[in-house]
Short mmCIF file of C-alpha atoms in Angstrom, two decimals:
data_model
loop_
_atom_site.label_atom_id
_atom_site.label_comp_id
_atom_site.label_asym_id
_atom_site.label_seq_id
_atom_site.Cartn_x
_atom_site.Cartn_y
_atom_site.Cartn_z
CA MET A 1 -200.22 26.95 163.23
CA ILE A 2 -197.41 26.67 165.77
CA SER A 3 -197.61 30.30 166.83
CA LYS A 4 -201.34 30.13 167.54
CA MET A 5 -201.41 27.10 169.83
CA SER A 6 -202.60 27.69 173.37
CA PRO A 7 -200.32 26.86 176.32
CA GLY A 8 -202.66 24.15 177.54
CA SER A 9 -203.09 22.48 174.18
CA SER A 10 -202.86 18.69 174.18
CA LEU A 11 -200.99 19.01 170.88
CA ILE A 12 -197.94 20.66 172.43
CA LYS A 13 -196.13 17.32 172.59
CA GLU A 14 -196.88 16.61 168.93
CA THR A 15 -195.69 20.12 168.11
CA ASP A 16 -192.36 19.43 169.82
CA ILE A 17 -191.95 16.32 167.69
CA ALA A 18 -192.71 18.33 164.55
CA ALA A 19 -190.19 20.97 165.65
CA TYR A 20 -187.57 18.26 166.18
CA CYS A 21 -188.15 17.01 162.66
CA LEU A 22 -187.97 20.51 161.20
CA GLN A 23 -184.72 21.30 162.99
CA THR A 24 -183.20 18.03 161.79
CA VAL A 25 -184.19 18.28 158.13
CA THR A 26 -183.08 21.93 157.82
CA GLU A 27 -179.56 21.19 159.03
CA ASP A 28 -177.00 21.15 156.19
CA ASN A 29 -179.77 20.92 153.58
CA PRO A 30 -179.31 23.72 151.03
CA GLU A 31 -181.88 22.23 148.65
CA LEU A 32 -184.61 22.42 151.28
CA LEU A 33 -183.66 26.00 152.16
CA LYS A 34 -184.54 27.12 148.65
CA SER A 35 -188.16 26.05 149.18
CA PHE A 36 -188.63 28.08 152.38
CA SER A 37 -190.92 31.06 151.88
CA ALA A 38 -191.10 34.33 153.78
CA PRO A 39 -194.48 33.43 155.39
CA ALA A 40 -192.99 30.17 156.69
CA LEU A 41 -190.13 32.11 158.26
CA HIS A 42 -192.61 34.50 159.86
CA VAL A 43 -194.46 31.56 161.43
CA LEU A 44 -191.20 30.28 162.92
CA GLU A 45 -190.29 33.74 164.14
CA SER A 46 -193.69 34.14 165.82
CA ALA A 47 -193.25 30.80 167.60
CA MET A 48 -189.74 31.70 168.71
CA LEU A 49 -190.80 35.09 170.10
CA SER A 50 -193.90 33.80 171.90
CA PRO A 51 -194.07 35.11 175.49
CA VAL A 52 -195.42 31.78 176.84
CA THR A 53 -193.14 30.34 179.53
CA SER A 54 -194.37 26.78 180.14
CA MET A 55 -191.68 24.10 179.90
CA ASP A 56 -193.27 22.64 176.77
CA TYR A 57 -193.14 26.03 175.10
CA ILE A 58 -189.57 26.63 176.26
CA LEU A 59 -188.59 23.43 174.47
CA LEU A 60 -190.60 24.41 171.41
CA LYS A 61 -188.98 27.86 171.26
CA THR A 62 -185.53 26.32 171.63
CA LEU A 63 -186.14 23.89 168.77
CA VAL A 64 -187.48 26.67 166.59
CA ALA A 65 -184.43 28.79 167.44
CA GLY A 66 -182.26 25.91 166.21
CA THR A 67 -184.27 25.70 162.99
CA ILE A 68 -183.94 29.43 162.36
CA TRP A 69 -180.19 29.16 162.91
CA ASN A 70 -180.15 26.43 160.24
CA LEU A 71 -182.01 28.83 157.93
CA LYS A 72 -179.70 31.79 158.54
CA ASP A 73 -178.33 31.71 154.98
CA ILE A 74 -181.72 32.65 153.54
CA ILE A 75 -182.42 35.41 156.04
CA PRO A 76 -181.78 38.89 154.62
CA SER A 77 -178.40 40.21 155.73
CA LYS A 78 -179.96 43.33 157.25
CA SER A 79 -181.98 41.12 159.61
CA GLN A 80 -179.30 38.60 160.54
CA ALA A 81 -177.88 40.47 163.52
CA GLU A 82 -181.37 40.91 164.98
CA ILE A 83 -182.27 37.24 164.42
CA ILE A 84 -178.99 35.98 165.91
CA ASN A 85 -179.55 38.23 168.90
CA ALA A 86 -183.06 36.79 169.35
CA ILE A 87 -181.76 33.22 169.10
CA LEU A 88 -179.02 33.82 171.68
CA LYS A 89 -181.52 35.55 173.99
CA ILE A 90 -183.69 32.42 173.99
CA LEU A 91 -180.73 30.10 174.53
CA SER A 92 -179.50 32.33 177.34
CA GLU A 93 -182.89 32.26 179.07
CA VAL A 94 -183.05 28.48 178.76
CA LEU A 95 -179.60 28.05 180.29
CA ASP A 96 -180.48 30.50 183.08
CA LEU A 97 -182.98 28.01 184.51
CA ASP A 98 -181.72 25.86 187.38
CA ALA A 99 -182.77 22.42 186.11
CA GLY A 100 -181.81 20.64 189.33
CA GLU A 101 -183.96 22.86 191.51
CA ILE A 102 -186.85 22.66 189.06
CA VAL A 103 -186.68 18.84 188.98
CA ILE A 104 -186.78 18.81 192.79
CA ARG A 105 -189.76 21.20 192.78
CA MET A 106 -191.57 19.16 190.13
CA GLN A 107 -191.07 15.95 192.06
CA GLU A 108 -192.47 17.56 195.19
CA ALA A 109 -195.45 18.88 193.20
CA GLU A 110 -196.09 15.40 191.82
CA LYS A 111 -195.90 13.92 195.31
CA GLN A 112 -198.40 16.43 196.69
CA ARG A 113 -200.74 15.94 193.73
CA LEU A 114 -200.71 12.16 194.07
CA GLU A 115 -201.20 12.37 197.84
CA ALA A 116 -204.16 14.72 197.39
CA ALA A 117 -205.65 12.46 194.71
CA ALA A 118 -205.21 9.40 196.93
CA GLU A 119 -206.82 11.20 199.86
CA THR A 120 -209.77 12.30 197.72
CA GLU A 121 -210.12 8.80 196.30
CA ASP A 122 -210.09 7.33 199.79
CA ILE A 123 -212.85 9.71 200.94
CA LEU A 124 -214.99 8.93 197.89
CA GLY A 125 -214.30 5.23 198.34
CA ARG A 126 -215.58 5.29 201.89
CA ALA A 127 -218.62 7.27 200.74
CA ASN A 128 -219.35 4.71 198.03
CA HIS A 129 -218.96 1.92 200.53
CA ASP A 130 -221.49 3.52 202.89
CA THR A 131 -223.91 3.99 200.00
CA LEU A 132 -223.59 0.35 198.99
CA MET A 133 -224.28 -0.74 202.57
CA GLU A 134 -227.46 1.31 202.51
CA ASP A 135 -228.46 -0.21 199.19
CA ASP A 136 -228.04 -3.72 200.54
CA GLU A 137 -230.65 -2.97 203.15
CA MET A 138 -233.15 -1.81 200.55
CA GLU A 139 -236.00 -4.10 199.58
CA GLU A 140 -235.15 -5.74 196.28
CA ILE A 141 -237.52 -6.08 193.34
CA PRO A 142 -237.47 -9.70 192.11
CA HIS A 143 -235.09 -10.28 189.16
CA LYS A 144 -234.13 -6.58 189.16
CA ARG A 145 -231.32 -6.45 191.66
CA LYS A 146 -229.72 -3.00 191.73
CA VAL A 147 -225.97 -3.07 190.90
CA ARG A 148 -223.74 -0.10 191.54
CA ARG A 149 -220.14 0.29 190.32
CA LYS A 150 -217.60 1.87 192.60
CA THR A 151 -216.60 5.13 190.92
CA PHE A 152 -213.41 6.87 191.98
CA ILE A 153 -212.23 10.32 190.91
CA SER A 154 -209.21 8.69 189.24
CA ASP A 155 -211.59 6.89 186.88
CA LEU A 156 -212.90 10.20 185.61
CA LEU A 157 -209.57 11.94 185.07
CA PRO A 158 -206.99 10.94 182.45
CA PRO A 159 -203.68 9.66 183.87
CA THR A 160 -201.13 12.47 183.97
CA ASP A 161 -197.38 12.78 184.33
CA LYS A 162 -197.38 16.54 183.94
CA GLU A 163 -194.46 17.19 186.30
CA LEU A 164 -192.27 14.51 184.77
CA ARG A 165 -193.11 15.68 181.26
CA GLU A 166 -192.26 19.30 182.09
CA SER A 167 -188.96 18.27 183.68
CA ILE A 168 -188.02 16.26 180.60
CA ALA A 169 -188.99 19.20 178.39
CA LEU A 170 -186.69 21.54 180.34
CA LEU A 171 -183.73 19.15 180.31
CA THR A 172 -184.22 18.52 176.60
CA ALA A 173 -184.40 22.27 175.96
CA GLN A 174 -181.12 22.85 177.80
CA GLN A 175 -179.39 20.02 175.96
CA THR A 176 -180.69 21.36 172.65
CA ALA A 177 -179.56 24.90 173.51
CA LEU A 178 -176.03 23.68 174.19
CA GLU A 179 -175.99 21.72 170.94
CA ILE A 180 -177.12 24.79 169.00
CA ILE A 181 -174.29 26.81 170.54
CA VAL A 182 -171.79 24.17 169.42
CA ASN A 183 -173.24 24.40 165.90
CA MET A 184 -172.81 28.16 166.00
CA CYS A 185 -169.11 27.52 166.44
CA CYS A 186 -168.81 26.67 162.76
CA SER A 187 -166.07 24.69 161.04
CA GLU A 188 -165.15 24.91 157.39
CA ASP A 189 -163.46 21.68 156.37
CA PRO A 190 -161.88 21.03 152.99
CA SER A 191 -164.12 19.16 150.59
CA ASP A 192 -163.88 15.43 150.09
CA ASP A 193 -162.69 16.01 146.52
CA GLU A 194 -159.70 17.96 147.80
CA TRP A 195 -158.83 15.22 150.26
CA GLU A 196 -159.06 12.50 147.60
CA GLU A 197 -156.04 14.05 145.91
CA LEU A 198 -153.93 13.19 148.92
CA SER A 199 -152.30 9.82 149.37
CA SER A 200 -150.15 8.13 151.95
CA SER A 201 -147.45 7.26 149.45
CA ASP A 202 -143.94 8.66 149.38
CA GLU A 203 -144.84 10.75 146.32
CA SER A 204 -147.17 12.85 148.45
CA ASP A 205 -144.31 14.14 150.60
CA ALA A 206 -143.48 16.93 148.16
CA PHE A 207 -147.08 18.07 148.18
CA MET A 208 -147.19 17.91 151.98
CA GLU A 209 -144.01 20.02 152.21
CA ASN A 210 -145.80 22.83 150.36
CA SER A 211 -149.20 22.48 152.00
CA PHE A 212 -148.11 21.86 155.58
CA SER A 213 -148.35 25.49 156.54
CA GLU A 214 -151.89 25.58 155.15
CA CYS A 215 -153.02 22.28 156.65
CA GLY A 216 -151.27 23.06 159.95
CA GLY A 217 -151.20 19.41 160.96
CA GLN A 218 -154.68 19.78 162.36
CA LEU A 219 -157.47 17.28 161.97
CA LEU A 220 -159.96 20.10 161.42
CA SER A 221 -159.62 23.62 160.12
CA PRO A 222 -159.69 26.42 162.70
CA LEU A 223 -163.09 27.31 164.04
CA CYS A 224 -164.63 30.62 163.15
CA LEU A 225 -167.18 32.84 164.86
CA SER A 226 -169.02 35.66 163.14
CA HIS A 227 -168.98 39.14 164.62
CA GLU A 228 -172.74 39.01 165.29
CA VAL A 229 -172.52 35.70 167.16
CA HIS A 230 -169.42 36.83 169.05
CA THR A 231 -171.18 40.00 170.19
CA ALA A 232 -174.34 38.14 171.23
CA PHE A 233 -172.27 35.55 173.12
CA THR A 234 -170.69 38.36 175.10
CA ASN A 235 -173.93 40.31 175.68
CA TYR A 236 -175.80 37.29 177.02
CA LEU A 237 -172.90 35.98 179.13
CA ILE A 238 -172.98 32.68 177.24
CA PRO A 239 -169.46 31.58 178.36
CA LYS A 240 -170.37 32.11 182.03
CA LYS A 241 -173.63 30.15 181.69
CA ILE A 242 -171.90 27.29 179.90
CA PHE A 243 -169.27 27.20 182.63
CA GLU A 244 -172.03 26.84 185.24
CA LYS A 245 -173.56 23.91 183.34
CA THR A 246 -170.27 21.98 183.40
CA ALA A 247 -170.73 21.32 187.13
CA PHE A 248 -172.05 17.98 188.25
CA PRO A 249 -175.86 17.76 188.38
CA ASN A 250 -177.64 18.71 191.60
CA SER A 251 -176.93 15.77 193.93
CA THR A 252 -180.34 16.02 195.61
CA ALA A 253 -182.13 15.91 192.27
CA VAL A 254 -180.00 12.95 191.16
CA ASP A 255 -180.76 11.10 194.39
CA LEU A 256 -184.51 11.73 194.15
CA CYS A 257 -184.64 10.64 190.50
CA SER A 258 -182.50 7.56 191.16
CA ARG A 259 -185.01 6.32 193.75
CA SER A 260 -188.00 6.67 191.42
CA PRO A 261 -188.50 4.20 188.55
CA THR A 262 -190.40 6.77 186.49
CA TRP A 263 -187.88 9.58 187.07
CA LYS A 264 -184.69 7.51 186.88
CA SER A 265 -184.09 8.27 183.20
CA LEU A 266 -183.63 11.95 184.07
CA VAL A 267 -180.29 11.19 185.73
CA ARG A 268 -178.80 10.33 182.37
CA LYS A 269 -180.32 13.48 180.85
CA MET A 270 -178.72 15.63 183.54
CA ASN A 271 -175.35 13.97 182.95
CA THR A 272 -175.74 14.52 179.21
CA ILE A 273 -176.25 18.25 179.79
CA GLN A 274 -172.96 18.37 181.69
CA CYS A 275 -171.16 16.63 178.82
CA ARG A 276 -172.72 18.96 176.23
CA ALA A 277 -171.64 21.95 178.31
CA LEU A 278 -168.07 20.63 178.36
CA VAL A 279 -168.14 20.29 174.57
CA CYS A 280 -169.45 23.88 174.35
CA LEU A 281 -166.67 25.01 176.65
CA GLN A 282 -164.09 23.37 174.39
CA SER A 283 -165.44 25.28 171.39
CA LEU A 284 -165.55 28.63 173.17
CA VAL A 285 -162.05 28.29 174.60
CA SER A 286 -160.78 27.54 171.08
CA LEU A 287 -162.68 30.50 169.57
CA LEU A 288 -162.63 33.41 171.98
CA ASP A 289 -159.58 35.41 172.95
CA VAL A 290 -158.32 35.40 176.52
CA ASP A 291 -159.93 38.73 177.42
CA HIS A 292 -163.38 37.58 176.31
CA LEU A 293 -162.91 34.46 178.42
CA GLY A 294 -162.30 36.60 181.50
CA GLY A 295 -158.51 36.98 181.43
CA PRO A 296 -155.64 34.75 182.67
CA ALA A 297 -157.01 34.45 186.20
CA ALA A 298 -160.37 33.21 184.89
CA LEU A 299 -158.63 30.58 182.75
CA GLN A 300 -156.64 29.35 185.74
CA THR A 301 -159.84 29.14 187.77
CA LEU A 302 -161.44 27.21 184.94
CA ALA A 303 -158.49 24.79 184.79
CA GLN A 304 -158.79 24.19 188.54
CA HIS A 305 -162.54 23.65 188.13
CA LEU A 306 -162.05 21.05 185.39
CA SER A 307 -159.32 19.29 187.37
CA GLN A 308 -161.59 19.15 190.40
CA LEU A 309 -164.44 17.74 188.30
CA LEU A 310 -162.15 15.09 186.87
CA PHE A 311 -160.35 13.94 190.00
CA SER A 312 -163.39 14.09 192.27
CA GLN A 313 -164.50 10.88 190.55
CA PRO A 314 -162.09 8.06 191.49
CA ASP A 315 -163.47 5.92 188.66
CA PHE A 316 -163.57 8.70 186.04
CA ALA A 317 -162.08 6.40 183.38
CA LYS A 318 -165.26 4.28 183.44
CA HIS A 319 -167.49 7.20 182.42
CA VAL A 320 -166.49 7.35 178.76
CA ASP A 321 -168.81 10.15 177.60
CA PHE A 322 -167.81 12.36 180.51
CA LEU A 323 -164.12 11.53 180.07
CA GLU A 324 -164.16 12.35 176.36
CA ALA A 325 -165.96 15.65 176.97
CA ILE A 326 -163.80 16.83 179.85
CA SER A 327 -160.54 15.74 178.24
CA SER A 328 -161.52 17.68 175.10
CA ALA A 329 -162.24 20.76 177.19
CA LEU A 330 -158.98 20.39 179.12
CA ARG A 331 -157.02 19.95 175.90
CA ALA A 332 -158.42 23.17 174.41
CA LEU A 333 -157.96 25.09 177.65
CA LEU A 334 -154.37 23.99 178.26
CA GLN A 335 -153.49 24.80 174.64
CA THR A 336 -154.93 28.30 175.01
CA MET A 337 -153.07 28.81 178.29
CA ALA A 338 -149.79 27.56 176.82
CA SER A 339 -150.16 29.80 173.75
CA ASN A 340 -150.65 32.82 176.00
CA ASN A 341 -147.90 31.92 178.50
CA ILE A 342 -150.40 31.39 181.31
CA SER A 343 -149.05 29.03 183.97
CA GLN A 344 -150.59 25.56 184.01
CA CYS A 345 -152.52 24.34 187.03
CA MET A 346 -152.29 20.55 186.68
CA THR A 347 -149.44 18.94 188.59
CA PRO A 348 -147.25 16.30 186.88
CA ASP A 349 -148.76 13.67 189.19
CA GLN A 350 -152.31 14.66 188.19
CA LEU A 351 -151.27 14.65 184.57
CA MET A 352 -149.84 11.16 184.68
CA THR A 353 -152.83 9.89 186.68
CA LEU A 354 -155.15 11.15 183.94
CA CYS A 355 -153.04 9.67 181.15
CA THR A 356 -152.39 6.32 182.79
CA ALA A 357 -156.10 5.82 183.59
CA SER A 358 -157.32 6.98 180.19
CA ILE A 359 -154.85 5.63 177.66
CA HIS A 360 -156.50 2.20 177.60
CA SER A 361 -159.96 3.62 176.97
CA SER A 362 -161.85 2.01 174.11
CA ASN A 363 -162.71 5.54 172.92
CA THR A 364 -160.11 6.77 170.43
CA GLY A 365 -161.04 10.40 171.10
CA VAL A 366 -160.17 10.01 174.79
CA ARG A 367 -156.76 8.56 173.95
CA VAL A 368 -156.04 11.32 171.43
CA ASN A 369 -157.01 13.98 173.97
CA VAL A 370 -154.84 12.70 176.84
CA VAL A 371 -151.83 12.27 174.56
CA SER A 372 -152.29 15.83 173.29
CA ILE A 373 -152.64 17.13 176.86
CA LEU A 374 -149.39 15.41 177.73
CA GLY A 375 -147.68 17.03 174.74
CA ILE A 376 -148.98 20.49 175.61
CA THR A 377 -147.90 20.27 179.24
CA GLY A 378 -144.58 18.64 178.36
CA SER A 379 -143.69 21.39 175.89
CA VAL A 380 -144.24 23.95 178.66
CA LEU A 381 -142.12 21.97 181.15
CA ALA A 382 -139.35 21.63 178.57
CA LYS A 383 -138.67 25.36 178.87
CA GLU A 384 -138.29 25.18 182.66
CA ASP A 385 -135.36 24.09 184.84
CA GLY A 386 -135.45 21.01 187.06
CA THR A 387 -137.95 19.09 184.94
CA LEU A 388 -135.62 16.36 183.62
CA GLU A 389 -137.25 13.41 185.37
CA THR A 390 -140.76 14.52 184.51
CA LEU A 391 -139.79 14.95 180.87
CA LYS A 392 -138.26 11.47 180.85
CA THR A 393 -141.51 10.04 182.23
CA ILE A 394 -143.57 11.91 179.64
CA GLY A 395 -141.22 10.85 176.83
CA CYS A 396 -141.33 7.16 177.76
CA PHE A 397 -145.11 7.27 178.03
CA LEU A 398 -145.57 8.94 174.64
CA LEU A 399 -143.08 6.61 173.00
CA GLU A 400 -144.98 3.61 174.34
CA VAL A 401 -148.26 4.95 172.96
CA ALA A 402 -146.76 5.88 169.58
CA THR A 403 -145.30 2.43 169.01
CA LYS A 404 -148.02 0.24 170.52
CA ASP A 405 -151.44 1.88 170.18
CA PRO A 406 -153.54 0.03 167.58
CA SER A 407 -154.90 3.29 166.14
CA LEU A 408 -152.71 5.22 163.73
CA VAL A 409 -154.59 8.38 164.71
CA VAL A 410 -153.52 7.96 168.36
CA ALA A 411 -149.99 6.94 167.35
CA GLY A 412 -149.73 10.01 165.13
CA GLU A 413 -150.92 12.26 167.95
CA ALA A 414 -148.34 10.70 170.29
CA LEU A 415 -145.58 11.36 167.76
CA ASP A 416 -146.75 14.96 167.38
CA ALA A 417 -146.65 15.30 171.16
CA LEU A 418 -143.08 13.95 171.22
CA PHE A 419 -142.07 16.51 168.59
CA ASP A 420 -143.55 19.30 170.73
CA VAL A 421 -142.02 18.16 174.02
CA PHE A 422 -138.51 17.52 172.72
CA ALA A 423 -138.29 20.28 170.12
CA ASP A 424 -136.33 22.69 172.29
CA GLY A 425 -134.79 23.23 175.70
CA LYS A 426 -131.72 21.92 177.53
CA GLU A 427 -133.73 19.68 179.84
CA ALA A 428 -135.61 18.23 176.88
CA GLU A 429 -132.37 17.50 175.03
CA ARG A 430 -130.87 15.72 178.03
CA ALA A 431 -134.06 13.75 178.58
CA SER A 432 -134.26 12.65 174.93
CA VAL A 433 -130.73 11.25 175.04
CA GLN A 434 -131.28 9.45 178.34
CA ILE A 435 -134.45 7.68 177.15
CA LYS A 436 -132.77 6.80 173.83
CA LEU A 437 -135.48 8.59 171.89
CA LEU A 438 -133.52 8.73 168.62
CA SER A 439 -132.87 5.00 168.31
CA ALA A 440 -136.49 4.19 169.21
CA LEU A 441 -137.86 6.55 166.56
CA LYS A 442 -135.40 5.35 163.91
CA GLU A 443 -136.60 1.81 164.51
CA PHE A 444 -140.24 2.82 164.41
CA GLN A 445 -140.02 5.10 161.36
CA PRO A 446 -140.30 2.39 158.66
CA VAL A 447 -142.99 0.59 160.67
CA PHE A 448 -145.11 3.73 160.85
CA LYS A 449 -144.61 4.40 157.16
CA MET A 450 -145.65 0.85 156.27
CA LYS A 451 -148.73 1.00 158.50
CA ILE A 452 -149.94 4.17 156.81
CA ARG A 453 -149.50 2.61 153.40
CA LYS A 454 -151.13 -0.69 154.40
CA GLU A 455 -154.00 0.51 156.62
CA GLY A 456 -154.50 4.11 155.55
CA ARG A 457 -157.10 4.06 152.83
CA GLY A 458 -159.08 1.20 154.30
CA LYS A 459 -159.50 2.47 157.85
CA TYR A 460 -159.01 6.23 157.88
CA SER A 461 -160.75 9.23 156.37
CA PRO A 462 -159.06 11.63 153.94
CA ASP A 463 -158.60 14.30 156.60
CA GLN A 464 -157.00 11.78 158.96
CA LEU A 465 -154.67 10.69 156.14
CA CYS A 466 -153.64 14.31 155.67
CA VAL A 467 -152.64 14.53 159.33
CA LEU A 468 -150.81 11.21 159.20
CA ASP A 469 -148.85 12.32 156.16
CA ASN A 470 -147.85 15.46 158.04
CA VAL A 471 -146.72 13.35 160.98
CA LYS A 472 -144.71 11.07 158.69
CA MET A 473 -142.97 14.07 157.15
CA ASN A 474 -142.27 15.64 160.56
CA LEU A 475 -140.96 12.35 161.91
CA ARG A 476 -138.29 12.37 159.22
CA ARG A 477 -137.37 15.95 160.13
CA PHE A 478 -137.39 15.25 163.85
CA VAL A 479 -135.11 12.23 163.52
CA ALA A 480 -132.61 14.42 161.65
CA TYR A 481 -132.87 17.05 164.42
CA GLN A 482 -132.35 14.45 167.15
CA GLU A 483 -129.25 13.17 165.39
CA THR A 484 -127.67 16.60 165.68
CA VAL A 485 -128.73 16.85 169.34
CA GLU A 486 -127.25 13.46 170.20
CA LYS A 487 -123.98 14.19 168.39
CA ARG A 488 -123.61 17.48 170.22
CA LEU A 489 -124.37 16.05 173.68
CA THR A 490 -122.27 12.92 173.30
CA ALA A 491 -119.30 14.56 171.62
#
């Protein structure tokens, strides 16, 4: 039984593997949930609440916490708040650990252990050598020569990588904890059957007119967070701990691991934790209100932190996983700040540097994020005076992406961004006329419509088609709006 295993058991590793499997098979598997019995849940609860603190057990408890979260629908409602609180307590404790410092400490412990073993082996080796010399001087019995094998202490002990294994267990536990938190930020998407009713034909426009307010033009439905999870997040300072994990890994730990062939793989694990934390941050910023995120000042500090992370790497565009994660976090943060009239912290130069470096990324998600960031910032600038030239630069950039990006998803996002930037404001109206936005969109309108019809069903999912149909409808509206703007300004 999991809950009865001793801390020093050689089966801990096998138990972790079993826990991985259990967490995986219980995710989004309602049929399996029906077969779970109360005793089985009690076993999992006992394992999760075990007071053992070894790294192997920390990983085991984290995996079990993830499994219990997957099983929340079969837990009695009266116990759910208590169980969620227990899960968040474990995740909080895991994230509290300073992985960088522990990796450094583990490496030093390994070094001292190996040095002590080598010293002991050397002493025993010399002793064996002296013994053999004495034996050679002994009188030999004919045909019964005495043969002795050199025996070192390392021959008697099994090879061990205890420190490395514990470091990997901790890093895996932290990554898993962050992934569980993302899963707690649930999303309820429309069913595939509902999406199948949509099409990218002209006939769907009437339907889209009626459903636009419901669909909201979003790729995914709004995230939700239960009261119990929200309360536990706040009680255990989850946002603060996630923020701390978004920092770059401990440079000393990275350097030590990079110089060791056996520890080198941990560098990637540490970078993965940073990326997972950024994804968590994106979810929390989208879910929690400004006060629960620390207020306007905290959001501005967070924006400065993310900008510093991004621009401290001159070659940030080459690190695709990092770029996708941080651009997603920035997108969510800037949207929250714009919605709450909190002043932005990225300068126009920083903004264009990010977009120019990232728009040619092979990752579609990165391109969608930077285009959206440009739209969010541009819509804020459109309400300010003296922003004409910046708006013209943003407009030309978005127009280039909308008409030339090979992905309809990116093109649609760029069009949405154009609608946001040039929807209102005197500076925006002047800029749109000067970059000849109306004529460019009129020319592109039939091309976009044809691409949706030709490529839509073969390359894009139903939810993406829903968004593209919204964009197509809004493009028609926006062109009509721009016609009135141009007539008024050129009259």
